[in-house]
PDB file of C-alpha atoms in Angstrom:
ATOM      1  CA  MET A   1      88.773 -26.201-107.792  1.00  0.00           C
ATOM      2  CA  PRO A   2      85.147 -27.124-107.752  1.00  0.00           C
ATOM      3  CA  TYR A   3      84.068 -30.633-107.201  1.00  0.00           C
ATOM      4  CA  GLU A   4      82.992 -32.589-110.342  1.00  0.00           C
ATOM      5  CA  PRO A   5      81.552 -36.033-110.021  1.00  0.00           C
ATOM      6  CA  THR A   6      83.037 -38.698-112.235  1.00  0.00           C
ATOM      7  CA  ARG A   7      80.898 -40.257-114.854  1.00  0.00           C
ATOM      8  CA  THR A   8      80.637 -43.986-114.812  1.00  0.00           C
ATOM      9  CA  SER A   9      77.917 -44.471-117.426  1.00  0.00           C
ATOM     10  CA  THR A  10      77.229 -43.194-120.872  1.00  0.00           C
ATOM     11  CA  THR A  11      73.761 -41.928-120.030  1.00  0.00           C
ATOM     12  CA  PRO A  12      73.255 -38.207-120.228  1.00  0.00           C
ATOM     13  CA  PRO A  13      72.722 -36.341-117.047  1.00  0.00           C
ATOM     14  CA  ALA A  14      69.173 -36.284-115.672  1.00  0.00           C
ATOM     15  CA  ARG A  15      67.212 -33.245-116.698  1.00  0.00           C
ATOM     16  CA  TYR A  16      64.053 -33.335-114.685  1.00  0.00           C
ATOM     17  CA  GLY A  17      61.077 -31.636-116.287  1.00  0.00           C
ATOM     18  CA  ASP A  18      62.406 -32.192-119.812  1.00  0.00           C
ATOM     19  CA  PRO A  19      59.333 -33.336-121.834  1.00  0.00           C
ATOM     20  CA  ILE A  20      61.433 -35.513-124.126  1.00  0.00           C
ATOM     21  CA  LEU A  21      63.413 -37.500-121.587  1.00  0.00           C
ATOM     22  CA  TYR A  22      61.187 -37.569-118.533  1.00  0.00           C
ATOM     23  CA  PRO A  23      57.682 -36.311-119.234  1.00  0.00           C
ATOM     24  CA  THR A  24      55.841 -35.229-116.202  1.00  0.00           C
ATOM     25  CA  ALA A  25      52.655 -37.163-115.461  1.00  0.00           C
ATOM     26  CA  VAL A  26      49.598 -35.126-116.274  1.00  0.00           C
ATOM     27  CA  GLN A  27      46.958 -35.641-113.688  1.00  0.00           C
ATOM     28  CA  GLN A  28      43.537 -36.048-115.322  1.00  0.00           C
ATOM     29  CA  PRO A  29      40.575 -34.907-113.307  1.00  0.00           C
ATOM     30  CA  VAL A  30      38.882 -37.955-111.834  1.00  0.00           C
ATOM     31  CA  MET A  31      35.111 -38.206-112.150  1.00  0.00           C
ATOM     32  CA  MET A  32      33.023 -40.342-109.906  1.00  0.00           C
ATOM     33  CA  PRO A  33      30.896 -42.958-111.692  1.00  0.00           C
ATOM     34  CA  ALA A  34      27.745 -41.195-110.507  1.00  0.00           C
ATOM     35  CA  GLU A  35      28.887 -37.994-112.270  1.00  0.00           C
ATOM     36  CA  LEU A  36      29.202 -39.631-115.712  1.00  0.00           C
ATOM     37  CA  PRO A  37      26.464 -38.568-118.146  1.00  0.00           C
ATOM     38  CA  PRO A  38      24.308 -41.244-119.795  1.00  0.00           C
ATOM     39  CA  GLY A  39      26.061 -42.953-122.699  1.00  0.00           C
ATOM     40  CA  VAL A  40      29.566 -42.260-121.299  1.00  0.00           C
ATOM     41  CA  GLU A  41      31.588 -44.943-119.546  1.00  0.00           C
ATOM     42  CA  MET A  42      35.117 -45.496-118.306  1.00  0.00           C
ATOM     43  CA  VAL A  43      36.735 -47.998-120.719  1.00  0.00           C
ATOM     44  CA  THR A  44      40.135 -49.665-120.834  1.00  0.00           C
ATOM     45  CA  LEU A  45      41.839 -49.452-124.235  1.00  0.00           C
ATOM     46  CA  PRO A  46      43.987 -52.310-125.645  1.00  0.00           C
ATOM     47  CA  GLY A  47      47.194 -50.433-124.625  1.00  0.00           C
ATOM     48  CA  GLY A  48      46.075 -50.437-120.992  1.00  0.00           C
ATOM     49  CA  TYR A  49      44.993 -46.780-120.845  1.00  0.00           C
ATOM     50  CA  ARG A  50      41.720 -46.014-119.128  1.00  0.00           C
ATOM     51  CA  THR A  51      39.624 -43.265-120.642  1.00  0.00           C
ATOM     52  CA  LEU A  52      36.069 -42.021-120.974  1.00  0.00           C
ATOM     53  CA  ALA A  53      34.198 -43.071-124.103  1.00  0.00           C
ATOM     54  CA  TYR A  54      30.737 -42.804-125.587  1.00  0.00           C
ATOM     55  CA  THR A  55      28.997 -46.165-125.691  1.00  0.00           C
ATOM     56  CA  HIS A  56      25.821 -47.333-127.301  1.00  0.00           C
ATOM     57  CA  PRO A  57      23.177 -48.013-124.706  1.00  0.00           C
ATOM     58  CA  ALA A  58      22.103 -51.641-124.675  1.00  0.00           C
ATOM     59  CA  ALA A  59      18.783 -52.180-126.386  1.00  0.00           C
ATOM     60  CA  PRO A  60      16.118 -53.158-123.898  1.00  0.00           C
ATOM     61  CA  ALA A  61      15.093 -56.776-124.135  1.00  0.00           C
ATOM     62  CA  PRO A  62      11.761 -57.213-125.903  1.00  0.00           C
ATOM     63  CA  ALA A  63       8.857 -57.923-123.642  1.00  0.00           C
ATOM     64  CA  PRO A  64       7.684 -61.525-123.825  1.00  0.00           C
ATOM     65  CA  ALA A  65       4.629 -61.958-126.009  1.00  0.00           C
ATOM     66  CA  ALA A  66       1.363 -62.398-124.201  1.00  0.00           C
ATOM     67  CA  VAL A  67      -0.032 -65.902-124.351  1.00  0.00           C
ATOM     68  CA  GLN A  68      -2.786 -66.003-126.964  1.00  0.00           C
ATOM     69  CA  PRO A  69      -5.724 -68.392-126.591  1.00  0.00           C
ATOM     70  CA  VAL A  70      -6.097 -71.076-129.261  1.00  0.00           C
ATOM     71  CA  PRO A  71      -8.449 -69.778-132.001  1.00  0.00           C
ATOM     72  CA  THR A  72     -11.781 -71.523-132.455  1.00  0.00           C
ATOM     73  CA  TRP A  73     -11.052 -72.430-136.069  1.00  0.00           C
ATOM     74  CA  ALA A  74      -7.881 -74.244-134.953  1.00  0.00           C
ATOM     75  CA  LYS A  75      -9.807 -76.252-132.366  1.00  0.00           C
ATOM     76  CA  THR A  76     -12.470 -77.130-134.939  1.00  0.00           C
ATOM     77  CA  THR A  77      -9.868 -78.188-137.488  1.00  0.00           C
ATOM     78  CA  ALA A  78      -7.999 -80.258-134.905  1.00  0.00           C
ATOM     79  CA  LEU A  79     -11.196 -82.071-133.959  1.00  0.00           C
ATOM     80  CA  LEU A  80     -12.378 -82.458-137.550  1.00  0.00           C
ATOM     81  CA  ALA A  81      -9.129 -83.900-138.940  1.00  0.00           C
ATOM     82  CA  PRO A  82      -9.323 -87.312-137.198  1.00  0.00           C
ATOM     83  CA  THR A  83     -13.014 -87.598-138.054  1.00  0.00           C
ATOM     84  CA  VAL A  84     -12.396 -86.981-141.749  1.00  0.00           C
ATOM     85  CA  GLY A  85      -9.404 -89.301-141.709  1.00  0.00           C
ATOM     86  CA  GLY A  86     -11.449 -92.049-140.032  1.00  0.00           C
ATOM     87  CA  GLY A  87     -14.227 -91.599-142.595  1.00  0.00           C
ATOM     88  CA  ILE A  88     -11.774 -91.923-145.460  1.00  0.00           C
ATOM     89  CA  ALA A  89     -10.273 -95.033-143.868  1.00  0.00           C
ATOM     90  CA  ALA A  90     -13.738 -96.570-143.413  1.00  0.00           C
ATOM     91  CA  ALA A  91     -14.627 -95.773-147.026  1.00  0.00           C
ATOM     92  CA  GLY A  92     -11.431 -97.405-148.263  1.00  0.00           C
ATOM     93  CA  PHE A  93     -12.127-100.463-146.109  1.00  0.00           C
ATOM     94  CA  GLY A  94     -15.673-100.704-147.489  1.00  0.00           C
ATOM     95  CA  ILE A  95     -14.506-100.303-151.077  1.00  0.00           C
ATOM     96  CA  SER A  96     -11.976-103.091-150.574  1.00  0.00           C
ATOM     97  CA  TYR A  97     -14.833-105.384-149.494  1.00  0.00           C
ATOM     98  CA  ALA A  98     -17.122-104.154-152.301  1.00  0.00           C
ATOM     99  CA  ALA A  99     -14.512-104.433-155.071  1.00  0.00           C
ATOM    100  CA  PRO A 100     -15.487-107.960-156.262  1.00  0.00           C
ATOM    101  CA  GLY A 101     -19.155-106.940-156.415  1.00  0.00           C
ATOM    102  CA  LEU A 102     -18.264-103.728-158.250  1.00  0.00           C
ATOM    103  CA  ILE A 103     -16.255-105.697-160.792  1.00  0.00           C
ATOM    104  CA  ALA A 104     -19.211-108.035-161.332  1.00  0.00           C
ATOM    105  CA  MET A 105     -21.539-105.041-161.705  1.00  0.00           C
ATOM    106  CA  THR A 106     -19.299-103.428-164.320  1.00  0.00           C
ATOM    107  CA  GLU A 107     -19.285-106.698-166.282  1.00  0.00           C
ATOM    108  CA  ALA A 108     -23.085-106.865-166.030  1.00  0.00           C
ATOM    109  CA  LEU A 109     -23.364-103.261-167.198  1.00  0.00           C
ATOM    110  CA  TRP A 110     -21.138-103.987-170.198  1.00  0.00           C
ATOM    111  CA  ALA A 111     -23.329-106.994-171.007  1.00  0.00           C
ATOM    112  CA  ALA A 112     -26.442-104.802-170.772  1.00  0.00           C
ATOM    113  CA  ILE A 113     -24.844-102.204-173.054  1.00  0.00           C
ATOM    114  CA  ALA A 114     -24.014-104.953-175.576  1.00  0.00           C
ATOM    115  CA  LEU A 115     -27.619-106.241-175.439  1.00  0.00           C
ATOM    116  CA  ILE A 116     -29.031-102.759-176.013  1.00  0.00           C
ATOM    117  CA  ALA A 117     -26.637-102.169-178.888  1.00  0.00           C
ATOM    118  CA  ALA A 118     -27.572-105.542-180.454  1.00  0.00           C
ATOM    119  CA  GLY A 119     -31.278-104.807-180.062  1.00  0.00           C
ATOM    120  CA  THR A 120     -30.831-101.415-181.693  1.00  0.00           C
ATOM    121  CA  LEU A 121     -28.730-102.664-184.562  1.00  0.00           C
ATOM    122  CA  ALA A 122     -30.666-105.911-185.258  1.00  0.00           C
ATOM    123  CA  PRO A 123     -33.435-104.362-187.414  1.00  0.00           C
ATOM    124  CA  PHE A 124     -30.890-102.544-189.533  1.00  0.00           C
ATOM    125  CA  LEU A 125     -28.872-105.701-190.003  1.00  0.00           C
ATOM    126  CA  LEU A 126     -31.951-107.778-190.852  1.00  0.00           C
ATOM    127  CA  ARG A 127     -33.206-105.202-193.330  1.00  0.00           C
ATOM    128  CA  ALA A 128     -29.783-104.988-194.927  1.00  0.00           C
ATOM    129  CA  GLY A 129     -29.634-108.799-195.112  1.00  0.00           C
ATOM    130  CA  ARG A 130     -32.852-108.917-197.160  1.00  0.00           C
ATOM    131  CA  GLY A 131     -31.906-107.859-200.567  1.00  0.00           C
ATOM    132  CA  ALA A 132     -34.268-106.801-203.414  1.00  0.00           C
ATOM    133  CA  GLY A 133     -33.037-109.703-205.566  1.00  0.00           C
ATOM    134  CA  HIS A 134     -33.952-112.454-203.066  1.00  0.00           C
ATOM    135  CA  GLY A 135     -37.668-112.441-203.896  1.00  0.00           C
ATOM    136  CA  ALA A 136     -38.749-110.302-201.029  1.00  0.00           C
ATOM    137  CA  ALA A 137     -42.475-109.724-200.623  1.00  0.00           C
ATOM    138  CA  PRO A 138     -43.765-106.255-201.383  1.00  0.00           C
ATOM    139  CA  VAL A 139     -44.355-103.986-198.432  1.00  0.00           C
ATOM    140  CA  GLN A 140     -48.004-103.902-197.286  1.00  0.00           C
ATOM    141  CA  HIS A 141     -49.735-100.832-195.963  1.00  0.00           C
ATOM    142  CA  VAL A 142     -52.666-101.194-193.615  1.00  0.00           C
ATOM    143  CA  THR A 143     -54.979 -98.285-192.849  1.00  0.00           C
ATOM    144  CA  GLN A 144     -57.508 -98.485-190.036  1.00  0.00           C
ATOM    145  CA  HIS A 145     -60.383 -96.029-189.473  1.00  0.00           C
ATOM    146  CA  ILE A 146     -62.015 -96.028-186.047  1.00  0.00           C
ATOM    147  CA  SER A 147     -64.986 -93.922-185.008  1.00  0.00           C
ATOM    148  CA  ALA A 148     -67.178 -93.716-181.902  1.00  0.00           C
ATOM    149  CA  SER A 149     -70.180 -91.586-180.948  1.00  0.00           C
ATOM    150  CA  GLY A 150     -70.266 -90.010-177.501  1.00  0.00           C
ATOM    151  CA  MET A 151     -67.934 -90.493-174.629  1.00  0.00           C
ATOM    152  CA  PHE A 152     -69.014 -94.032-173.816  1.00  0.00           C
ATOM    153  CA  GLY A 153     -70.201 -94.993-177.275  1.00  0.00           C
ATOM    154  CA  ARG A 154     -69.157 -98.166-179.030  1.00  0.00           C
ATOM    155  CA  ALA A 155     -66.222 -97.865-181.420  1.00  0.00           C
ATOM    156  CA  THR A 156     -66.399 -99.266-184.941  1.00  0.00           C
ATOM    157  CA  GLY A 157     -63.598 -99.495-187.457  1.00  0.00           C
ATOM    158  CA  THR A 158     -62.626-100.644-190.912  1.00  0.00           C
ATOM    159  CA  LEU A 159     -59.322-102.100-192.193  1.00  0.00           C
ATOM    160  CA  ASN A 160     -58.007-101.314-195.636  1.00  0.00           C
ATOM    161  CA  ASN A 161     -55.146-103.364-197.081  1.00  0.00           C
ATOM    162  CA  HIS A 162     -53.337-101.669-199.884  1.00  0.00           C
TER     163      HIS A 162
END
């Protein structure tokens, strides 16, 4: 009788080479890093497998901008700004000292305007105050005739009261 080993476990017998139970390791060709084409790298996947993959090349860093000189208009503006500001400050300071005089001048100007208005309106008010029923004198007309002979001649004239 042939010899049969006794089974002590419930596992099936080992069938080497069976792709379901014991898959054989497939040996992938190994490439040296120098042999990899551009854009291809060896990456490690989340499951731990290492494989070749296409990657996006990193964008080159932008070159630093060349230093530009300060434009002339900027220099002029920078120098002009404190000058203008100082002039405005000086003007405000001067106006603060001149304010009482300016107030007095405006009052004097209003007084002058009132005087001119009174002088303009006075004849109209006086003429309106004289009524025809108050015994006003009739209006007189005076005519004067003047004549002279030559450029340096003596002038003579007559008055006519109407």
